[in-house]
mmCIF file of C-alpha atoms in Angstrom:
data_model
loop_
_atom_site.group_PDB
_atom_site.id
_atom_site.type_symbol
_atom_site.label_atom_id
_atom_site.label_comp_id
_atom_site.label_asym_id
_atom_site.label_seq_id
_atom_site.Cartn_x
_atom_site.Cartn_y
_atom_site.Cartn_z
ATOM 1 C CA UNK G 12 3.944 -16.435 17.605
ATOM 2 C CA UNK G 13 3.697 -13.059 19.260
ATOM 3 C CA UNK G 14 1.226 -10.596 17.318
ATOM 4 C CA UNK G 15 2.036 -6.872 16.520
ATOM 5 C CA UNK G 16 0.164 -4.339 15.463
ATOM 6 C CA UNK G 17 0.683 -2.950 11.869
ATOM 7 C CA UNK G 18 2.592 0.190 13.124
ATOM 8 C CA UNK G 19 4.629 -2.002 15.341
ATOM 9 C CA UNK G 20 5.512 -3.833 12.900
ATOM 10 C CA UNK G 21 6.522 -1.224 10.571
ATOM 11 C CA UNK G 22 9.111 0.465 13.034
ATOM 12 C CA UNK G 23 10.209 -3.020 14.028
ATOM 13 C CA UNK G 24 11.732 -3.742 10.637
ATOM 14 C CA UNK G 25 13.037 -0.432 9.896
ATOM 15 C CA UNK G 26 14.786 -0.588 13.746
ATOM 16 C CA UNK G 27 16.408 -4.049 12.508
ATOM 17 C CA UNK G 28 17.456 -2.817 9.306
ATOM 18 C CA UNK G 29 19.265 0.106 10.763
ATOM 19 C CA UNK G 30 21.337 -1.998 12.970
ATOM 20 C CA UNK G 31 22.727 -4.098 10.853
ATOM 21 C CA UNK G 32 23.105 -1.746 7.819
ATOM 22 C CA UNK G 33 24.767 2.002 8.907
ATOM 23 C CA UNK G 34 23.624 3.390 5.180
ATOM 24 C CA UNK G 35 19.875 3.557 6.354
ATOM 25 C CA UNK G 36 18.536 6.278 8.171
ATOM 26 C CA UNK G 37 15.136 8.015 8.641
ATOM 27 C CA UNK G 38 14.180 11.781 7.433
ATOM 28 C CA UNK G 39 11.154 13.435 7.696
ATOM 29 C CA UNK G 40 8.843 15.761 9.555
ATOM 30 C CA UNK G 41 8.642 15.363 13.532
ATOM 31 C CA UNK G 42 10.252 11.968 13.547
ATOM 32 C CA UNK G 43 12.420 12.594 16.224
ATOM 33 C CA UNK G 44 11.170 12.809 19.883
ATOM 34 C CA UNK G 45 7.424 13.234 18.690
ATOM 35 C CA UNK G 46 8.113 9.888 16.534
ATOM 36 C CA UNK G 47 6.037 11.068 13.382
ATOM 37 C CA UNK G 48 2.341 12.392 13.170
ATOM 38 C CA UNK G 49 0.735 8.519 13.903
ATOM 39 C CA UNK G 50 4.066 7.628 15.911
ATOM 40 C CA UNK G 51 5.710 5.481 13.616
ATOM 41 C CA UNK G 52 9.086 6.050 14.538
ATOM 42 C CA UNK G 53 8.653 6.841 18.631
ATOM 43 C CA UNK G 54 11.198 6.096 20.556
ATOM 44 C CA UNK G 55 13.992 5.572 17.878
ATOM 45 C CA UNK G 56 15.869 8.492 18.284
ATOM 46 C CA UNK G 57 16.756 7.156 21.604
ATOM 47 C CA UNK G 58 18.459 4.345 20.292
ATOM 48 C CA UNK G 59 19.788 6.034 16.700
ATOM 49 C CA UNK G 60 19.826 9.396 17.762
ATOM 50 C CA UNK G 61 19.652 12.351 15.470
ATOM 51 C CA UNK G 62 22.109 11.622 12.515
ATOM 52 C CA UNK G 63 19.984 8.407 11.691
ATOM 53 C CA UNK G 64 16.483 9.788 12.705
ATOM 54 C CA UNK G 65 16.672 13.437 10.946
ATOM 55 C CA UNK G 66 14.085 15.845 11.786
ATOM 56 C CA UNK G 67 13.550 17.852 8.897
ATOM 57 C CA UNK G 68 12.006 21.220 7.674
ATOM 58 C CA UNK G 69 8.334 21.624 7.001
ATOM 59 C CA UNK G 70 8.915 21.355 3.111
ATOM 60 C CA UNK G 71 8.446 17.919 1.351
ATOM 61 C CA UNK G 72 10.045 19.139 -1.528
ATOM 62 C CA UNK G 73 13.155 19.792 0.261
ATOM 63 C CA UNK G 74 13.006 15.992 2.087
ATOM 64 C CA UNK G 75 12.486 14.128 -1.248
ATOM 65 C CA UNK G 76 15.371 16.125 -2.583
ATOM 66 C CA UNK G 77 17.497 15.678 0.208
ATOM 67 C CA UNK G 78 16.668 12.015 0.217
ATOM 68 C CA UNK G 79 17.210 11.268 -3.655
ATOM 69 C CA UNK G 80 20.532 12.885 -2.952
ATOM 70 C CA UNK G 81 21.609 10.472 -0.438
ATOM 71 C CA UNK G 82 20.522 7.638 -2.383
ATOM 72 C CA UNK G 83 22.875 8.685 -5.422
ATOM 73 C CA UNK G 84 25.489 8.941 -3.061
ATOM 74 C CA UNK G 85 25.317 5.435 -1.595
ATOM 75 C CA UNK G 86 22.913 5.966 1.334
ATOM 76 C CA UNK G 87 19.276 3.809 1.900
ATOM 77 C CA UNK G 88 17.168 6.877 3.096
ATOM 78 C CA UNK G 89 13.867 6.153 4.423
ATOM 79 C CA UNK G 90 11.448 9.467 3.642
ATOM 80 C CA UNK G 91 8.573 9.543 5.662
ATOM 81 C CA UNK G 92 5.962 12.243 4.306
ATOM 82 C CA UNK G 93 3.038 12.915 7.451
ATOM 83 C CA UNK G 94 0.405 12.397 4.648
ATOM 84 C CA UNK G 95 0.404 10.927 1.151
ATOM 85 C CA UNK G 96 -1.698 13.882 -0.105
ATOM 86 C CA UNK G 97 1.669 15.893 0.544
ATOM 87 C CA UNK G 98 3.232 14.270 -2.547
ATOM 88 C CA UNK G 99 1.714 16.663 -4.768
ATOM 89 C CA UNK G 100 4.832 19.038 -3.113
ATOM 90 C CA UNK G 101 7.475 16.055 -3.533
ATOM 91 C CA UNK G 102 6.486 15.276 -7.241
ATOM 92 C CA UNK G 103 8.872 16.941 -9.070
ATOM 93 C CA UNK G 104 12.041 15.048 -6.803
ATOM 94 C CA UNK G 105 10.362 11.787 -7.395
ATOM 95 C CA UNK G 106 8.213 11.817 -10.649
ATOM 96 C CA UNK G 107 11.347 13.587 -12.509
ATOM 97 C CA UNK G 108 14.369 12.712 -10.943
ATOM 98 C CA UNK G 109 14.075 9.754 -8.693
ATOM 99 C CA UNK G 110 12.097 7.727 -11.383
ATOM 100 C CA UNK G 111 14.192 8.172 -14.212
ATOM 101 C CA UNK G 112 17.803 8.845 -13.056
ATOM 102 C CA UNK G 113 19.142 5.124 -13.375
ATOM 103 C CA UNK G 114 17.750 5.140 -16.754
ATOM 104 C CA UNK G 115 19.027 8.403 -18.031
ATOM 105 C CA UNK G 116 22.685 7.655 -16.605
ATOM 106 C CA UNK G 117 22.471 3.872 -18.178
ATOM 107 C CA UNK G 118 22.407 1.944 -15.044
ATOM 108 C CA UNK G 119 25.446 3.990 -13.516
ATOM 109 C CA UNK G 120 23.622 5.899 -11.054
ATOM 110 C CA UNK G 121 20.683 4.395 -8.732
ATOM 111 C CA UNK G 122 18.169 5.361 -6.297
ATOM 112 C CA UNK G 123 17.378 2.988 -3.136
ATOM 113 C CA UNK G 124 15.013 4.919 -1.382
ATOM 114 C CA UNK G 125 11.694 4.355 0.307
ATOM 115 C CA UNK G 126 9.110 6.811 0.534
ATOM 116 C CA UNK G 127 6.774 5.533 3.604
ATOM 117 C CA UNK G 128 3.376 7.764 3.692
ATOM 118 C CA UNK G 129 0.076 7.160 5.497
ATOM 119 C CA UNK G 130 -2.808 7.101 3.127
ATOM 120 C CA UNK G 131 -6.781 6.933 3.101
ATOM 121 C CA UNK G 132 -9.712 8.466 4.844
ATOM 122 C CA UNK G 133 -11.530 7.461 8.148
ATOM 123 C CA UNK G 134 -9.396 9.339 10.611
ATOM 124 C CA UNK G 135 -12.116 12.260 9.840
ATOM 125 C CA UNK G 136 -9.062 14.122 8.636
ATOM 126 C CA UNK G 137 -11.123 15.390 5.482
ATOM 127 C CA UNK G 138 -9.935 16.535 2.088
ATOM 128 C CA UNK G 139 -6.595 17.140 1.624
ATOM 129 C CA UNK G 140 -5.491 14.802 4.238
ATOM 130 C CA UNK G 141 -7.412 11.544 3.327
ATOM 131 C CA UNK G 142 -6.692 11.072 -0.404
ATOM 132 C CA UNK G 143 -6.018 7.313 -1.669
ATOM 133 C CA UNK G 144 -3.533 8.674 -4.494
ATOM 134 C CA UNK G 145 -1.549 5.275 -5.493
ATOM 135 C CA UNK G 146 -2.757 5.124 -9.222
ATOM 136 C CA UNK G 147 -0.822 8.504 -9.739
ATOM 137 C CA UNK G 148 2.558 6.513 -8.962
ATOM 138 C CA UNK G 149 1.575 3.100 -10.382
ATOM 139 C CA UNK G 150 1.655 5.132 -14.119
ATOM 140 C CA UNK G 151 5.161 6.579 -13.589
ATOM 141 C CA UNK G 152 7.538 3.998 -15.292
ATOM 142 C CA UNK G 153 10.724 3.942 -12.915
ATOM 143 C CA UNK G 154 8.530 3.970 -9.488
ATOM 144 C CA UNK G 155 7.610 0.803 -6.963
ATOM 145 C CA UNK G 156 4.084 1.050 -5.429
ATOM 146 C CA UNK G 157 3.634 -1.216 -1.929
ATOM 147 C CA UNK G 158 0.393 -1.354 -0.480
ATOM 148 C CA UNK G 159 0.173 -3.792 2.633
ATOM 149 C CA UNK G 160 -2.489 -4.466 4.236
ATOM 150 C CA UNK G 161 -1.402 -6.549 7.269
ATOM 151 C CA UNK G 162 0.791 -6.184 9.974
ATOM 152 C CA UNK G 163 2.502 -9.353 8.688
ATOM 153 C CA UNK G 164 3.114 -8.202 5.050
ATOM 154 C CA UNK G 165 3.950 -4.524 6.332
ATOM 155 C CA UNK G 166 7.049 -5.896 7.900
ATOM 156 C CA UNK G 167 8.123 -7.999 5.127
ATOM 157 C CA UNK G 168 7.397 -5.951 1.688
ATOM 158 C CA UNK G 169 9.475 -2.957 3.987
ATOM 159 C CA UNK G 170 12.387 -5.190 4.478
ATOM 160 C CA UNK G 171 12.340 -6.095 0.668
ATOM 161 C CA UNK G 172 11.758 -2.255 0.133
ATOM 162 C CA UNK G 173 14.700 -1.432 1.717
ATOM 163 C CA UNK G 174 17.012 -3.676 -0.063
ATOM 164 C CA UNK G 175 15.411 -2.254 -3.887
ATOM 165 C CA UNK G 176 17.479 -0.622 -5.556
ATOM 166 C CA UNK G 177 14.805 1.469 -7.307
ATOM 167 C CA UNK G 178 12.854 4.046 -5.356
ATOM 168 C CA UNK G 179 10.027 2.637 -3.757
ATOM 169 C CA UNK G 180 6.227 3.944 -2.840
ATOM 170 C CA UNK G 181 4.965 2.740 0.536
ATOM 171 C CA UNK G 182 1.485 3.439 1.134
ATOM 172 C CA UNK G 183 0.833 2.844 4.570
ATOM 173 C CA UNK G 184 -3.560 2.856 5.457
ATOM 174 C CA UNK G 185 -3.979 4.857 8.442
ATOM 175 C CA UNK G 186 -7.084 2.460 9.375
ATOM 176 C CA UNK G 187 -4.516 -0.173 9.315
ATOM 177 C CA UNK G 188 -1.863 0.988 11.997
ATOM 178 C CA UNK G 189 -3.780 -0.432 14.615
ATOM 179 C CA UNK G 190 -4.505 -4.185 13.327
ATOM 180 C CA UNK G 191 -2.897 -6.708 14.216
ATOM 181 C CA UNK G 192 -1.342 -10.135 13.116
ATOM 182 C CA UNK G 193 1.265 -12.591 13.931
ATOM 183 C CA UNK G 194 4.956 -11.485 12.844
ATOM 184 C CA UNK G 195 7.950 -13.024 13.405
ATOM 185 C CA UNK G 196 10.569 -11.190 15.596
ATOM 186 C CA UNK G 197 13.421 -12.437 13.009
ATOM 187 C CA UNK G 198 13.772 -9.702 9.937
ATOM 188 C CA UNK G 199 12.178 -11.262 6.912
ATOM 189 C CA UNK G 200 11.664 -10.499 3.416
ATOM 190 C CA UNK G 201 8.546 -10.578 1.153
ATOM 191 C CA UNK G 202 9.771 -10.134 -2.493
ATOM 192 C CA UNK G 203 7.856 -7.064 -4.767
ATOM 193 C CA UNK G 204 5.438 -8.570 -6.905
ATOM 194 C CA UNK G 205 4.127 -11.678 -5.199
ATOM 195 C CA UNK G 206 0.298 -11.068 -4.320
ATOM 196 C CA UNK G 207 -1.246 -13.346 -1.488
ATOM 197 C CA UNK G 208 -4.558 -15.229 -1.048
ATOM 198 C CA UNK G 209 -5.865 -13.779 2.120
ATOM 199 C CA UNK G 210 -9.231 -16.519 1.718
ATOM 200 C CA UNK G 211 -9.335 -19.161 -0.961
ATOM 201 C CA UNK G 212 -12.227 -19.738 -2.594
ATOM 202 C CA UNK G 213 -14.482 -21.269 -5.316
ATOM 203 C CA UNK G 214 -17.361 -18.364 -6.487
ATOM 204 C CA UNK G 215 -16.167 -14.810 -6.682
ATOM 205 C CA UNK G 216 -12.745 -13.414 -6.764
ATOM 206 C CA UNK G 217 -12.039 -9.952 -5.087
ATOM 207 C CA UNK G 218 -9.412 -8.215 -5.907
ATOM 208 C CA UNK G 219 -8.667 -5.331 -2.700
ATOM 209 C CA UNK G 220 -5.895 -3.409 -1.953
ATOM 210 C CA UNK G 221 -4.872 -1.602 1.872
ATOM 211 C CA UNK G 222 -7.595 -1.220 4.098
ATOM 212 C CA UNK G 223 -10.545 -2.775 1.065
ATOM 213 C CA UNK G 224 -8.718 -6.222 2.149
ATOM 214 C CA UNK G 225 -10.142 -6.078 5.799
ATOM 215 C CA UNK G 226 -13.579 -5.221 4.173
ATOM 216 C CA UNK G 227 -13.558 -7.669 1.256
ATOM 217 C CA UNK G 228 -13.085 -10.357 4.131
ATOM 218 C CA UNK G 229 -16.025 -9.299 6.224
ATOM 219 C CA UNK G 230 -18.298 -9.440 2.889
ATOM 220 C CA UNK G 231 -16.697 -12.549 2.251
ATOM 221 C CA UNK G 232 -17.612 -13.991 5.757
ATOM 222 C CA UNK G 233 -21.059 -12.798 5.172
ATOM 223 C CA UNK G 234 -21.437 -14.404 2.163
ATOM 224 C CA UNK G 235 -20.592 -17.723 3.620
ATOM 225 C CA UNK G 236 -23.630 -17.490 5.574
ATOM 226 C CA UNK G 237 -25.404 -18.041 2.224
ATOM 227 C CA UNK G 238 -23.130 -20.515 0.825
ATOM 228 C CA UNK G 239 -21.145 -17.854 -1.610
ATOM 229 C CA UNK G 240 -17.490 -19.162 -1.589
ATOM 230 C CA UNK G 241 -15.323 -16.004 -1.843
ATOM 231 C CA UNK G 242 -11.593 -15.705 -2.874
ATOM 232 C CA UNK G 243 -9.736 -12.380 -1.634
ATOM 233 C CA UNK G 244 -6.832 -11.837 -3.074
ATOM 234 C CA UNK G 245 -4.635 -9.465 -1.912
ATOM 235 C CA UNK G 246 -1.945 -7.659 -4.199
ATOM 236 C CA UNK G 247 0.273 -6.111 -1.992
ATOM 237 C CA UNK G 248 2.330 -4.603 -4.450
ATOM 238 C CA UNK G 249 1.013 -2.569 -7.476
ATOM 239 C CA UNK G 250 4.182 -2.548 -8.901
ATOM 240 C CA UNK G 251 5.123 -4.650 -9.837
ATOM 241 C CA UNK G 252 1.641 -6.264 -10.231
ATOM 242 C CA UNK G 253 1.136 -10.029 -9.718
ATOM 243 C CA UNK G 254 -0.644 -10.759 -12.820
ATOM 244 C CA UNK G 255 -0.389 -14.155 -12.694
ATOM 245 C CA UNK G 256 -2.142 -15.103 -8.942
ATOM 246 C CA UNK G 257 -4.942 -12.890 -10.406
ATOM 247 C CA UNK G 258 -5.425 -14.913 -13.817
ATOM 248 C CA UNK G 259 -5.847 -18.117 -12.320
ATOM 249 C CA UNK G 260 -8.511 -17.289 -9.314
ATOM 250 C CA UNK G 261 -10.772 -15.769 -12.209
ATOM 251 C CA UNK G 262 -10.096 -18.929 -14.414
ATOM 252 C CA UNK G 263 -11.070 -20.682 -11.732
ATOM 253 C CA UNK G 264 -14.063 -18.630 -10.702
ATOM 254 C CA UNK G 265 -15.151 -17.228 -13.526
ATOM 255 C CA UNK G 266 -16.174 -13.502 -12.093
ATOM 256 C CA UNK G 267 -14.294 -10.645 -10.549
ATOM 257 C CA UNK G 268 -15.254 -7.731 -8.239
ATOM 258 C CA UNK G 269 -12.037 -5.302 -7.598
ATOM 259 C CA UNK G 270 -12.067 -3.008 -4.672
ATOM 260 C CA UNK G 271 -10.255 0.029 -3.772
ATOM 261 C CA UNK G 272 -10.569 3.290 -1.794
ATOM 262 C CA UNK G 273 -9.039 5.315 -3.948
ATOM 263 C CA UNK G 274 -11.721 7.330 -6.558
ATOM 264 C CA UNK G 275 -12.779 4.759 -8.900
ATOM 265 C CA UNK G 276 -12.413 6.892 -11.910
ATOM 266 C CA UNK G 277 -8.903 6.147 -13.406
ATOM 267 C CA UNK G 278 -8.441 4.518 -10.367
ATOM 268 C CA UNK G 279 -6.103 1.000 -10.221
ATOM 269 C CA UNK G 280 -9.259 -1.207 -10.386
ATOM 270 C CA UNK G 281 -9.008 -0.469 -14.418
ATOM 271 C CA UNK G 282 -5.854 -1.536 -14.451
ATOM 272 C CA UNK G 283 -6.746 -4.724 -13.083
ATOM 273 C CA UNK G 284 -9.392 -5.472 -15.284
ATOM 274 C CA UNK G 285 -7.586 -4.901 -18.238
ATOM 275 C CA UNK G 286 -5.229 -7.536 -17.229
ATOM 276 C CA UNK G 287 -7.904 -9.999 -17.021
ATOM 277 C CA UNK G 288 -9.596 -8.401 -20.311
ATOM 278 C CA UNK G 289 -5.893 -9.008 -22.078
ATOM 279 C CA UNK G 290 -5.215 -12.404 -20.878
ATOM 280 C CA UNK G 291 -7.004 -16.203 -21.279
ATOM 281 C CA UNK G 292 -9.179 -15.553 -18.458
ATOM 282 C CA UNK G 293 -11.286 -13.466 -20.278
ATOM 283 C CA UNK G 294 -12.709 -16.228 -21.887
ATOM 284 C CA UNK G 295 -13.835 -17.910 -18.598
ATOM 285 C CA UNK G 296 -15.618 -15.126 -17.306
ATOM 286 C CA UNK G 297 -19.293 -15.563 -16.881
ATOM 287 C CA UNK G 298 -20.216 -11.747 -16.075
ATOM 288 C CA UNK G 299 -19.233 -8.692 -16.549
ATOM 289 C CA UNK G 300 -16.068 -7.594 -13.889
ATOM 290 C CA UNK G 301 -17.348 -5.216 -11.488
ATOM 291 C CA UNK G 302 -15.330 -2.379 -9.998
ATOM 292 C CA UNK G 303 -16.281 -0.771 -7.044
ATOM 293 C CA UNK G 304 -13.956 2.373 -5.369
ATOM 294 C CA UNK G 305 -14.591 5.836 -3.847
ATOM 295 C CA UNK G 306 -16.875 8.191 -5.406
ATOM 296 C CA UNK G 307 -15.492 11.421 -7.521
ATOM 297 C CA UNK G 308 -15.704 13.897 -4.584
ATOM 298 C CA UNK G 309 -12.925 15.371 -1.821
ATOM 299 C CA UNK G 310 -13.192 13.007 1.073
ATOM 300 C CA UNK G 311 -15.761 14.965 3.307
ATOM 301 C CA UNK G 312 -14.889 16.188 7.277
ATOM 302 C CA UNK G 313 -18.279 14.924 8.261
ATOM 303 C CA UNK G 314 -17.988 11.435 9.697
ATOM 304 C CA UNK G 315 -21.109 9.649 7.845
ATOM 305 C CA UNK G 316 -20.559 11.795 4.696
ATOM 306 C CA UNK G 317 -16.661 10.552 4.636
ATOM 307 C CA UNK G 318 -17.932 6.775 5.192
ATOM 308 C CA UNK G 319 -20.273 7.298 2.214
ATOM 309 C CA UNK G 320 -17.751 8.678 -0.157
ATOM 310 C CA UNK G 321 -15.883 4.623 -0.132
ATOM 311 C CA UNK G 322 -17.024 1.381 -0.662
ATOM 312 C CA UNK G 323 -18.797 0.066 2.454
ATOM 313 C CA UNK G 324 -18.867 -4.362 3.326
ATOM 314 C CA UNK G 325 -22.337 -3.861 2.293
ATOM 315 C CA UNK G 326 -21.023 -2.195 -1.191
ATOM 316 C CA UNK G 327 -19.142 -5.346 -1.607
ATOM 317 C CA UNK G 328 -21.619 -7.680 -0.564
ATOM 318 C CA UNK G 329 -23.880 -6.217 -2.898
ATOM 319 C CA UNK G 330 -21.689 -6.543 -5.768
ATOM 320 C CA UNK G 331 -20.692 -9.722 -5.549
ATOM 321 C CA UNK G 332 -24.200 -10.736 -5.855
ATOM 322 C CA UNK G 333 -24.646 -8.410 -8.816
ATOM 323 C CA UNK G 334 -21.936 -10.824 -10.194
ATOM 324 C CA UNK G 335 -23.440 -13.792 -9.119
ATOM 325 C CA UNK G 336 -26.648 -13.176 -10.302
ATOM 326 C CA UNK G 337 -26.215 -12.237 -13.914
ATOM 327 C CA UNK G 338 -27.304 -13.841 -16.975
#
């Protein structure tokens, strides 16, 4: 099978979608000949041209509100904001209208739209460019969180995003864009709510989301070097959350690290381990869950400062061990 990178892979399924369905199109800032700040969507103009692959204003509130439109009126707009810290200016369109209009109007109006945004720190693009804000839109009832991780699974869960007829959160890591994996050339689907197994294992379960995947799988091969059998499971979607892949890899290994860039404080990690401590796993667990994210500060321009703010493979490494090793 022929491998793509993760950005490849994103454009390839939104280039397929929009040949064989006329209602989708593309909006945003720069997507036309530029093809989007990390080139996303170059060279689709050429083949959609610029009804399908709308350049847009510099105003975010004015795309999410142009989008939310379309999707009442029977379009499948595909928003792309340059950075997820910019959805503090789309908020209103999609906290207060897009979330809640098929429920106010009793089913009669709905809202398939995708909002694709790059998220996370490393690019040294510092504070209010780098922010890992995906517990904000995991609490508002109405909204669909997607998180890949892999080229693979980026393809897929946008295909199934697509298709939702609910408006849909896709946080795309910029540290990601450039990893690859094997991916079909056919357009598939990965349904919302099915979290994968990226390593199966027998000691520790990790919980990771976006780029914290990649890492949690480096600590894990580490760890094998000392005989520490590691399971990474990967959620993929926040919402809705695969509770159940979660509950049985901590049954079966009786401890649980999560990890996540985003600030640890009210960050998604708690939301995970109140699953387990709701549910019959928490009787199998034999130490306390340990959550590790990024630390309560702006993500720094500085490049080692910016590394420290977010959990490191050493971070993880470490607390698995702190798990392993308590009595």
């Amino acid at each position: 099978m022929r491998e793509l990178t993760y950005l490849e892979a994103v454009r390839e399924a939104m280039s397929q979608e929009m040949r064989q369905n006329e209602d989708v199109f593309i909006l945003g800032e720069d997507i036309g000949v530029y093809g989007g700040a990390f080139g996303v969507t170059r060279g689709m103009i050429e083949e959609f041209g610029p009804e399908r692959i709308r350049n847009t204003p510099i105003s975010e509130a004015a795309i999410s509100g142009t989008a939310v439109g379309a999707a009442l009126t029977g379009m499948r707009p595909i928003l792309e904001l340059q950075f997820s810290d910019f959805m503090t200016i789309a908020m209103d369109n999609m906290v207060n209208q897009a979330a809640k209009i098929r429920y106010m109007y009793g089913g009669k109006g709905k809202v398939p739209m995708v909002l694709r945004t790059p998220a996370g720190s490393g690019t040294g693009a510092a504070a209010q460019h780098s922010q890992s804000l995906e517990a904000w839109m995991a609490h508002v009832p109405g909204l669909k969180v997607v998180q890949p991780s892999t080229a693979y699974d980026a393809k897929g869960l946008l295909k199934a995003a697509i298709d939702e007829d609910n408006p849909v959160i896709f946080y795309e890591h910029k540290l990601c864009y450039k990893t690859k994996s094997d991916v079909p050339e056919e357009l598939y689907s990965i349904p919302l709510g099915q979290a994968d197994i990226k390593r199966q294992g027998s000691d520790v379960t990790i919980v990771a989301t976006a780029i914290m995947v990649h890492k949690s799988l480096e600590a894990a091969l580490e760890l094998e070097k000392e005989g520490i059998s590691v399971e990474v499971i990967d959620p993929r979607t926040l919402v809705p959350l695969d509770t159940d892949t979660i509950i049985e890899s901590v049954k079966k290994t009786s401890r649980l690290v999560v990890v996540h860039e985003a600030v640890k404080r009210g960050g998604f990690g708690g939301e995970i381990a109140s699953v387990i401590a709701e549910s019959e796993a928490f009787d199998y667990l034999d130490a306390p869950i340990k959550r590790l994210g990024g630390k309560a500060v702006p993500i720094p321009y500085n490049p080692e400062l910016e590394k420290s703010a977010i959990p490191s493979v050493e971070d993880i490494v470490a607390a698995v061990k702190e798990t392993l090793n308590h009595r």
